[in-house]
Amino acid sequence: MFNIPIRVKNLIRKYDTSSPYELAKYLNITIYEYDLPPELRGFCVRVLRRKMIFLSQSMTEIEKTIVLCHELGHIRLHSEYGYHFSANTIYFVKSRCEAEANLYAAYLLSYRHDIDSGLIHRIISEKHPDPKTVHTMLNDIMRCEFN
């Protein structure tokens, strides 16, 4: 397993930002917003060495930020695959890659000041957080933040 906290910290230190939009720009990742199916929040692909993240345009800005952090996790940790972030809060993919991308998102979000730090710190304070709990908490933040 990757040392996700160190990877996130080094990325933020290198580019002097925790903004996923700025990080994507520095990493030459193009972000597109489309009218995606309701069950799909976002996905990432790599086509001819170009990395792209697609986000559902129907999401709020905080939802887009969280999904973007998740997709950045996939690109930084699992560059050989394409992934998607499902909208259904009860849907949980039991896979190592999804768990790592969720944890990456949680660590990247922990550097932000506009997201409930209590929920994020509950995730990252555990040595090996339960992947389903991380998934649920990220979805809770998307539903509750700014509502």
Short mmCIF file of N, CA and C in Angstrom, two decimals, residues 38-94:
data_model
loop_
_atom_site.label_atom_id
_atom_site.label_comp_id
_atom_site.label_asym_id
_atom_site.label_seq_id
_atom_site.Cartn_x
_atom_site.Cartn_y
_atom_site.Cartn_z
N PRO A 38 -26.98 10.44 -13.95
CA PRO A 38 -27.16 10.76 -12.52
C PRO A 38 -26.35 9.87 -11.57
N GLU A 39 -26.09 8.64 -11.96
CA GLU A 39 -25.34 7.74 -11.06
C GLU A 39 -23.84 7.94 -11.13
N LEU A 40 -23.37 8.88 -11.94
CA LEU A 40 -21.94 9.08 -12.13
C LEU A 40 -21.55 10.50 -11.74
N ARG A 41 -20.67 10.61 -10.75
CA ARG A 41 -20.20 11.93 -10.32
C ARG A 41 -18.98 12.37 -11.11
N GLY A 42 -18.12 11.43 -11.44
CA GLY A 42 -16.92 11.78 -12.17
C GLY A 42 -16.12 10.56 -12.54
N PHE A 43 -15.15 10.75 -13.43
CA PHE A 43 -14.24 9.67 -13.79
C PHE A 43 -12.98 10.25 -14.39
N CYS A 44 -11.94 9.44 -14.43
CA CYS A 44 -10.68 9.87 -15.03
C CYS A 44 -10.25 8.87 -16.08
N VAL A 45 -9.59 9.39 -17.10
CA VAL A 45 -9.08 8.55 -18.18
C VAL A 45 -7.72 9.10 -18.61
N ARG A 46 -6.99 8.23 -19.27
CA ARG A 46 -5.72 8.63 -19.87
C ARG A 46 -5.78 8.18 -21.33
N VAL A 47 -5.71 9.16 -22.22
CA VAL A 47 -5.78 8.88 -23.65
C VAL A 47 -4.54 9.50 -24.30
N LEU A 48 -3.74 8.64 -24.93
CA LEU A 48 -2.53 9.10 -25.61
C LEU A 48 -1.68 10.01 -24.71
N ARG A 49 -1.43 9.54 -23.51
CA ARG A 49 -0.61 10.24 -22.50
C ARG A 49 -1.25 11.50 -21.94
N ARG A 50 -2.46 11.79 -22.32
CA ARG A 50 -3.16 12.95 -21.78
C ARG A 50 -4.10 12.48 -20.69
N LYS A 51 -3.98 13.10 -19.53
CA LYS A 51 -4.84 12.75 -18.40
C LYS A 51 -6.01 13.71 -18.36
N MET A 52 -7.20 13.14 -18.18
CA MET A 52 -8.42 13.93 -18.15
C MET A 52 -9.32 13.47 -17.01
N ILE A 53 -9.95 14.44 -16.39
CA ILE A 53 -10.96 14.16 -15.37
C ILE A 53 -12.26 14.79 -15.83
N PHE A 54 -13.31 13.99 -15.78
CA PHE A 54 -14.64 14.46 -16.15
C PHE A 54 -15.48 14.53 -14.89
N LEU A 55 -16.13 15.67 -14.68
CA LEU A 55 -16.98 15.88 -13.52
C LEU A 55 -18.41 16.16 -13.99
N SER A 56 -19.36 15.73 -13.20
CA SER A 56 -20.76 16.01 -13.51
C SER A 56 -21.03 17.48 -13.25
N GLN A 57 -21.55 18.17 -14.24
CA GLN A 57 -21.82 19.60 -14.10
C GLN A 57 -23.00 19.88 -13.17
N SER A 58 -23.77 18.85 -12.82
CA SER A 58 -24.94 19.06 -11.95
C SER A 58 -24.59 19.09 -10.46
N MET A 59 -23.32 18.86 -10.12
CA MET A 59 -22.92 18.85 -8.71
C MET A 59 -22.67 20.27 -8.21
N THR A 60 -22.70 20.42 -6.89
CA THR A 60 -22.32 21.68 -6.26
C THR A 60 -20.80 21.81 -6.34
N GLU A 61 -20.30 22.99 -6.03
CA GLU A 61 -18.85 23.21 -6.09
C GLU A 61 -18.11 22.33 -5.08
N ILE A 62 -18.67 22.15 -3.89
CA ILE A 62 -18.00 21.32 -2.89
C ILE A 62 -17.99 19.86 -3.33
N GLU A 63 -19.07 19.40 -3.96
CA GLU A 63 -19.11 18.04 -4.49
C GLU A 63 -18.05 17.86 -5.57
N LYS A 64 -17.94 18.82 -6.45
CA LYS A 64 -16.92 18.76 -7.51
C LYS A 64 -15.52 18.71 -6.91
N THR A 65 -15.29 19.48 -5.87
CA THR A 65 -13.97 19.49 -5.22
C THR A 65 -13.65 18.12 -4.64
N ILE A 66 -14.61 17.51 -3.96
CA ILE A 66 -14.38 16.20 -3.34
C ILE A 66 -14.16 15.12 -4.41
N VAL A 67 -14.98 15.13 -5.44
CA VAL A 67 -14.82 14.14 -6.51
C VAL A 67 -13.49 14.36 -7.23
N LEU A 68 -13.12 15.61 -7.44
CA LEU A 68 -11.84 15.90 -8.08
C LEU A 68 -10.67 15.37 -7.24
N CYS A 69 -10.74 15.54 -5.93
CA CYS A 69 -9.70 14.99 -5.04
C CYS A 69 -9.62 13.48 -5.17
N HIS A 70 -10.76 12.83 -5.24
CA HIS A 70 -10.82 11.37 -5.39
C HIS A 70 -10.18 10.94 -6.72
N GLU A 71 -10.53 11.63 -7.79
CA GLU A 71 -9.99 11.28 -9.11
C GLU A 71 -8.49 11.58 -9.19
N LEU A 72 -8.05 12.65 -8.54
CA LEU A 72 -6.61 12.92 -8.47
C LEU A 72 -5.89 11.77 -7.77
N GLY A 73 -6.55 11.22 -6.75
CA GLY A 73 -5.98 10.06 -6.07
C GLY A 73 -5.77 8.90 -7.03
N HIS A 74 -6.75 8.65 -7.88
CA HIS A 74 -6.58 7.58 -8.87
C HIS A 74 -5.43 7.88 -9.81
N ILE A 75 -5.36 9.09 -10.30
CA ILE A 75 -4.31 9.43 -11.26
C ILE A 75 -2.93 9.34 -10.62
N ARG A 76 -2.81 9.79 -9.39
CA ARG A 76 -1.51 9.79 -8.72
C ARG A 76 -1.11 8.39 -8.23
N LEU A 77 -2.09 7.55 -7.92
CA LEU A 77 -1.79 6.23 -7.36
C LEU A 77 -1.96 5.09 -8.35
N HIS A 78 -2.87 5.23 -9.28
CA HIS A 78 -3.24 4.12 -10.17
C HIS A 78 -3.30 4.60 -11.61
N SER A 79 -2.24 5.11 -12.12
CA SER A 79 -2.25 5.78 -13.42
C SER A 79 -2.60 4.89 -14.60
N GLU A 80 -2.56 3.59 -14.43
CA GLU A 80 -2.80 2.69 -15.56
C GLU A 80 -4.27 2.36 -15.78
N TYR A 81 -5.17 2.88 -14.97
CA TYR A 81 -6.58 2.52 -15.08
C TYR A 81 -7.45 3.75 -15.24
N GLY A 82 -8.70 3.53 -15.61
CA GLY A 82 -9.73 4.57 -15.61
C GLY A 82 -10.71 4.25 -14.49
N TYR A 83 -11.20 5.26 -13.81
CA TYR A 83 -12.08 5.04 -12.66
C TYR A 83 -13.25 6.01 -12.71
N HIS A 84 -14.29 5.69 -11.95
CA HIS A 84 -15.42 6.58 -11.82
C HIS A 84 -15.83 6.67 -10.36
N PHE A 85 -16.48 7.77 -10.01
CA PHE A 85 -16.99 7.98 -8.66
C PHE A 85 -18.49 7.94 -8.73
N SER A 86 -19.10 6.96 -8.09
CA SER A 86 -20.55 6.74 -8.16
C SER A 86 -21.29 7.70 -7.24
N ALA A 87 -22.47 8.09 -7.64
CA ALA A 87 -23.27 9.03 -6.86
C ALA A 87 -24.09 8.37 -5.77
N ASN A 88 -24.37 7.10 -5.90
CA ASN A 88 -25.25 6.43 -4.95
C ASN A 88 -24.51 6.24 -3.63
N THR A 89 -24.99 6.85 -2.56
CA THR A 89 -24.28 6.83 -1.29
C THR A 89 -24.26 5.45 -0.64
N ILE A 90 -25.18 4.57 -1.01
CA ILE A 90 -25.13 3.24 -0.42
C ILE A 90 -24.27 2.29 -1.25
N TYR A 91 -23.90 2.73 -2.44
CA TYR A 91 -23.08 1.91 -3.32
C TYR A 91 -21.63 2.02 -2.87
N PHE A 92 -21.02 0.92 -2.59
CA PHE A 92 -19.63 0.90 -2.15
C PHE A 92 -18.90 -0.20 -2.88
N VAL A 93 -17.88 0.18 -3.63
CA VAL A 93 -17.07 -0.80 -4.35
C VAL A 93 -15.97 -1.25 -3.41
N LYS A 94 -15.97 -2.53 -3.11
CA LYS A 94 -14.96 -3.05 -2.20
C LYS A 94 -13.72 -3.39 -3.01
#
